[in-house]
Amino acid sequence: MNDLAIPDFGREIAALLPFLIVAGGGLLVMVTDALVKTLRKDHLSYLVLLVLLSVIVVQTTSGTPEGPVLNGLLLLGNFSRFFTYLFVVIGVLTTIFATGIFDRDGNYRPEFYPLLLFAILGMMVLAAANDLLTVYLGLETMSLATYVLAGGVRGNAPSSEAGFKYLMLGGFSSAFFLMGVAFVYGACGGTGFDQIAAALHSGSAPMPFLTLGTGLMLVGFGFKVAMVPFHMWTPDVYDGAPAYVTGFMATAIKAAGFAILLRFVLLTEPMLAFAWYPVLTVLAVLTMSLGNIVALVQGNIKRMLAWSSIAHAGYLLLGIVAILAPALGGPEMMARAKGIVEEGGAALLFYLVGYALMNLAAFGIINVMGTEPGVDGDQISRYAGLSRRQPVAAATLAVAMLSLAGIPPMVGFMAKFYIFSVVVKAGLIPLAIIGVINSLISVYYYLRVIVVMYMHDTAEDSYQGTEWVSVAAAGLLAFLIIYLGVMPEAFHRGAEIVFRQISF
Amino acid sequence: MEGLLFWFCGSLLLLGGVMMVVQRSAVVSALWLVFAFLSAAGIFAVLGGTFLAVMQVLVYAGAIMVLFLFVIMMLQGPVMDGERRLMHPALWPLIAAPPAAVLIMLAGFLRGDRMVGFAGAPAPGFGSVVQVATLLLGRYLLAFELISIILLVALIGALAVGRGERKLPWK
């Protein structure tokens, strides 16, 4: 039974250490909550933070081995490490925001912490996946945990609706995805990314099954990243879920979804670029435009941000379209192809980080605006006069909104700038114009929030909160938004190095 | 011969799936799902995956569906029009016949009567317990472990949704 032996066990364990810490940490938090009765429940959050910080420390110091591990089920390297950092940082902030609310309301959700850690584990697996099997399992770990997180506020109908809707539609989309995996497996004779790549290069895979399979998989990915026309769940779920969960979903799930979509598109590009390109172009334009136009009329800030998150998925798709464009172009295009692919990838990674910063800052503030337990202060009118009562919170939200609108010197501007400049370099000027028009439209609804906060009279039930930890954390994010907006170069170059490593 | 058996089981599976979706009564739906699972077991058997076929019958058609039926019957919603008619006892043998055929065929496989050849003549030991176990604990070890995490998440989720909110002890 030689098949059972894992070659070089020590190396594999060292490589998997970040994954093991998160998984073990989830179990530890769960058991601690159940067994240690004397513990103050908010101490669980310190345990979670400890787990997440130790992932960062281990990953930074240990110099994780690179390349495929565990028989090629995972591919570790700069790409997976980059996303692990991103997910862990999002996890830390979500823990801080959630704990602030639990403390304030006196209600705590013991299942929150282990589920958060398991969701992060699923995302880490997804970003490192090198086999369709691992992709699916990572996707399911992440999704199952977030279904419960979204629907977990009891006695709150919108939250239950959000959880149930997300569960039903998510289950449906994962059935589509699985069906697609089955077709791709049938066409390529294997689920491993290297097997798929080999089958594609040799041209032995039958085209109809391949296109059908990848199309069905696109439904699954599209659902996770809230891409039109698979976006229907987004406003209701983002609105119904508590704000700390919405912030987590909007940033981490989108990043994980785009990480794997990017890798899968690059993997299948040699043979399927002709199919991906028109489909993704149309979807990108639809996603941007619909998201921005519907966001214009929202009076509820969480719904507005949900539609805005759909719009941002559209901008991110533009980056993928730009990466695909050279594969279809003439010989003159092929010469520039490598540069465009690298720049496009780097722009996407930069955008995902910038988007995570600004969305978390916004949801961090929305999170503390609630008046009664389980209900978020989500009507924009409630933010009237916030600048006079809570200058720090108002300034933070203002920075986040300006950044989402793409106004310099915020990180949102640089992120859009990188994406649009790659799109132009790829020769897709009309797409770039549509993108710019869309971001101009979006300025209106983002600025409206700022106008309400700074120029309207104070509302009767305006925010009086004292959750200074959450506000301080969001304020730190606002600082980072400006910092990365002013000095993006070093980070952008880092993203380029990260992306260069994934090669097919 | 195996081609014929494959198409036979495959069309039964499709029938089961379609019937499950179009039924108005949850109990009848669940019974059609059992039917579909048994047909799937037949397909596994035709392909030579005897262990999988047995597990499909034991775990899916057996354990999981029994649980399903228990839950549906305990939660018993309103009886809809036509439910009684569809459950008419005269229909039962009709529903039961094809799965019975599949089961008899399966039993034949397990006794080792090679009355039909396996599709594509697999290697000796193909689909055996040893081979499945070697894959699960060897090449797919990570997937195997991840599934345990998924089940744990589902368990926590079910518990969390199913019980009330607790107050912080110090508030």
Coordinates of C-alpha atoms in Angstrom, one line a residue, chain B residues 6-166:
Chain B
F6 CA -26.7 1.1 -17.8
W7 CA -29.5 2.6 -19.9
F8 CA -32.1 0.8 -17.9
C9 CA -30.8 2.1 -14.6
G10 CA -30.1 5.5 -16.1
S11 CA -33.7 6.0 -17.3
L12 CA -35.0 4.8 -14.0
L13 CA -32.8 7.4 -12.3
L14 CA -34.2 10.1 -14.5
L15 CA -37.7 8.9 -13.9
G16 CA -37.2 8.9 -10.2
G17 CA -35.7 12.5 -10.3
V18 CA -38.5 13.9 -12.4
M19 CA -41.2 12.2 -10.4
M20 CA -39.7 13.4 -7.2
V21 CA -39.9 17.0 -8.3
V22 CA -43.4 16.9 -9.7
Q23 CA -45.1 15.2 -6.8
R24 CA -47.3 17.3 -4.6
S25 CA -47.0 15.3 -1.5
A26 CA -43.7 15.4 0.4
V27 CA -43.9 11.8 1.4
V28 CA -44.4 10.5 -2.1
S29 CA -41.6 12.8 -3.2
A30 CA -39.3 11.3 -0.7
L31 CA -40.2 7.7 -1.8
W32 CA -39.4 8.7 -5.4
L33 CA -36.0 9.9 -4.1
V34 CA -35.4 6.5 -2.6
F35 CA -36.2 5.1 -6.0
A36 CA -33.7 7.4 -7.6
F37 CA -31.0 6.5 -5.1
L38 CA -31.6 2.8 -5.8
S39 CA -31.3 3.4 -9.5
A40 CA -28.0 5.3 -8.9
A41 CA -26.8 2.3 -6.9
G42 CA -27.6 0.2 -10.0
I43 CA -25.4 2.4 -12.2
F44 CA -22.6 2.1 -9.7
A45 CA -22.9 -1.6 -9.8
V46 CA -22.9 -1.7 -13.6
L47 CA -19.7 0.4 -13.6
G48 CA -18.1 -2.1 -11.2
G49 CA -18.2 0.0 -8.1
T50 CA -19.7 -2.6 -5.9
F51 CA -18.7 -1.0 -2.6
L52 CA -20.1 2.3 -3.7
A53 CA -23.3 0.6 -4.8
V54 CA -23.8 -1.1 -1.4
M55 CA -23.0 2.1 0.4
Q56 CA -25.5 4.0 -1.8
V57 CA -28.2 1.6 -0.7
L58 CA -27.2 1.4 2.9
V59 CA -26.4 5.0 3.6
Y60 CA -28.5 7.0 1.2
A61 CA -31.5 4.9 0.4
G62 CA -31.4 3.4 3.9
A63 CA -30.3 5.6 6.7
I64 CA -30.6 9.1 5.3
M65 CA -34.0 8.6 3.6
V66 CA -35.5 6.9 6.7
L67 CA -34.5 10.1 8.6
F68 CA -36.0 12.2 5.9
L69 CA -39.3 10.3 6.0
F70 CA -39.4 10.5 9.8
V71 CA -39.0 14.2 9.7
I72 CA -41.5 14.7 6.9
M73 CA -44.1 12.5 8.6
M74 CA -43.6 14.1 12.0
L75 CA -43.9 17.6 10.6
Q76 CA -46.9 16.4 8.6
G77 CA -48.2 19.3 6.7
P78 CA -51.7 19.6 5.3
V79 CA -52.8 16.7 3.1
M80 CA -53.0 18.1 -0.4
D81 CA -55.6 17.2 -3.1
G82 CA -54.8 14.1 -4.9
E83 CA -52.3 12.8 -2.3
R84 CA -54.6 9.9 -1.3
R85 CA -55.1 8.9 -4.9
L86 CA -51.4 8.9 -5.7
M87 CA -50.7 6.7 -2.7
H88 CA -53.3 4.2 -3.8
P89 CA -52.0 0.7 -2.8
A90 CA -52.5 -0.6 -6.3
L91 CA -49.6 1.7 -7.4
W92 CA -47.2 0.3 -4.8
P93 CA -46.0 -2.8 -6.7
L94 CA -45.5 -0.7 -9.8
I95 CA -43.2 1.6 -7.9
A96 CA -41.4 -1.2 -6.1
A97 CA -40.7 -3.4 -9.1
P98 CA -37.8 -1.6 -10.7
P99 CA -35.8 -1.1 -7.6
A100 CA -36.4 -4.7 -6.7
A101 CA -34.9 -5.7 -10.1
V102 CA -31.9 -3.5 -9.4
L103 CA -31.4 -5.0 -6.0
I104 CA -31.6 -8.6 -7.3
M105 CA -29.0 -7.6 -9.9
L106 CA -26.8 -6.2 -7.1
A107 CA -27.1 -9.3 -5.1
G108 CA -26.0 -11.2 -8.1
F109 CA -22.9 -9.1 -8.4
L110 CA -22.1 -9.5 -4.7
R111 CA -22.4 -13.2 -4.9
G112 CA -19.8 -13.1 -7.6
D113 CA -21.9 -14.5 -10.3
R114 CA -20.4 -12.7 -13.2
M115 CA -23.6 -12.9 -15.2
V116 CA -22.7 -9.7 -16.9
G117 CA -19.3 -8.4 -17.7
F118 CA -18.2 -5.1 -16.2
A119 CA -18.1 -2.1 -18.5
G120 CA -14.6 -1.6 -19.9
A121 CA -13.1 -4.6 -17.9
P122 CA -11.6 -2.8 -14.9
A123 CA -8.5 -4.0 -13.1
P124 CA -8.9 -6.7 -10.5
G125 CA -9.9 -5.3 -7.2
F126 CA -11.5 -2.2 -8.8
G127 CA -14.1 -0.6 -6.6
S128 CA -13.2 -2.7 -3.7
V129 CA -13.2 -1.4 -0.1
V130 CA -9.4 -1.5 -0.1
Q131 CA -9.1 0.7 -3.2
V132 CA -11.7 3.2 -2.0
A133 CA -10.0 3.4 1.4
T134 CA -6.6 3.9 -0.2
L135 CA -7.8 6.8 -2.2
L136 CA -9.6 8.4 0.7
L137 CA -6.6 8.2 3.1
G138 CA -4.0 8.6 0.4
R139 CA -4.4 10.9 -2.5
Y140 CA -7.6 12.5 -1.2
L141 CA -6.6 12.8 2.4
L142 CA -7.1 16.5 2.5
A143 CA -10.5 16.3 0.9
F144 CA -11.5 13.6 3.4
E145 CA -10.5 15.7 6.3
L146 CA -12.1 18.8 4.9
I147 CA -15.4 17.0 4.6
S148 CA -15.3 16.3 8.4
I149 CA -14.9 20.1 8.9
I150 CA -17.9 20.7 6.6
L151 CA -20.0 18.2 8.6
L152 CA -18.9 19.9 11.8
V153 CA -19.9 23.3 10.5
A154 CA -23.3 21.9 9.4
L155 CA -23.7 20.4 12.9
I156 CA -22.8 23.7 14.7
G157 CA -25.1 25.5 12.2
A158 CA -28.1 23.2 12.9
L159 CA -27.6 23.6 16.6
A160 CA -27.2 27.3 16.4
V161 CA -30.3 27.8 14.3
G162 CA -32.3 25.4 16.4
R163 CA -31.9 26.9 19.8
G164 CA -32.6 30.2 21.5
E165 CA -30.3 33.1 22.2
R166 CA -28.3 33.1 25.5

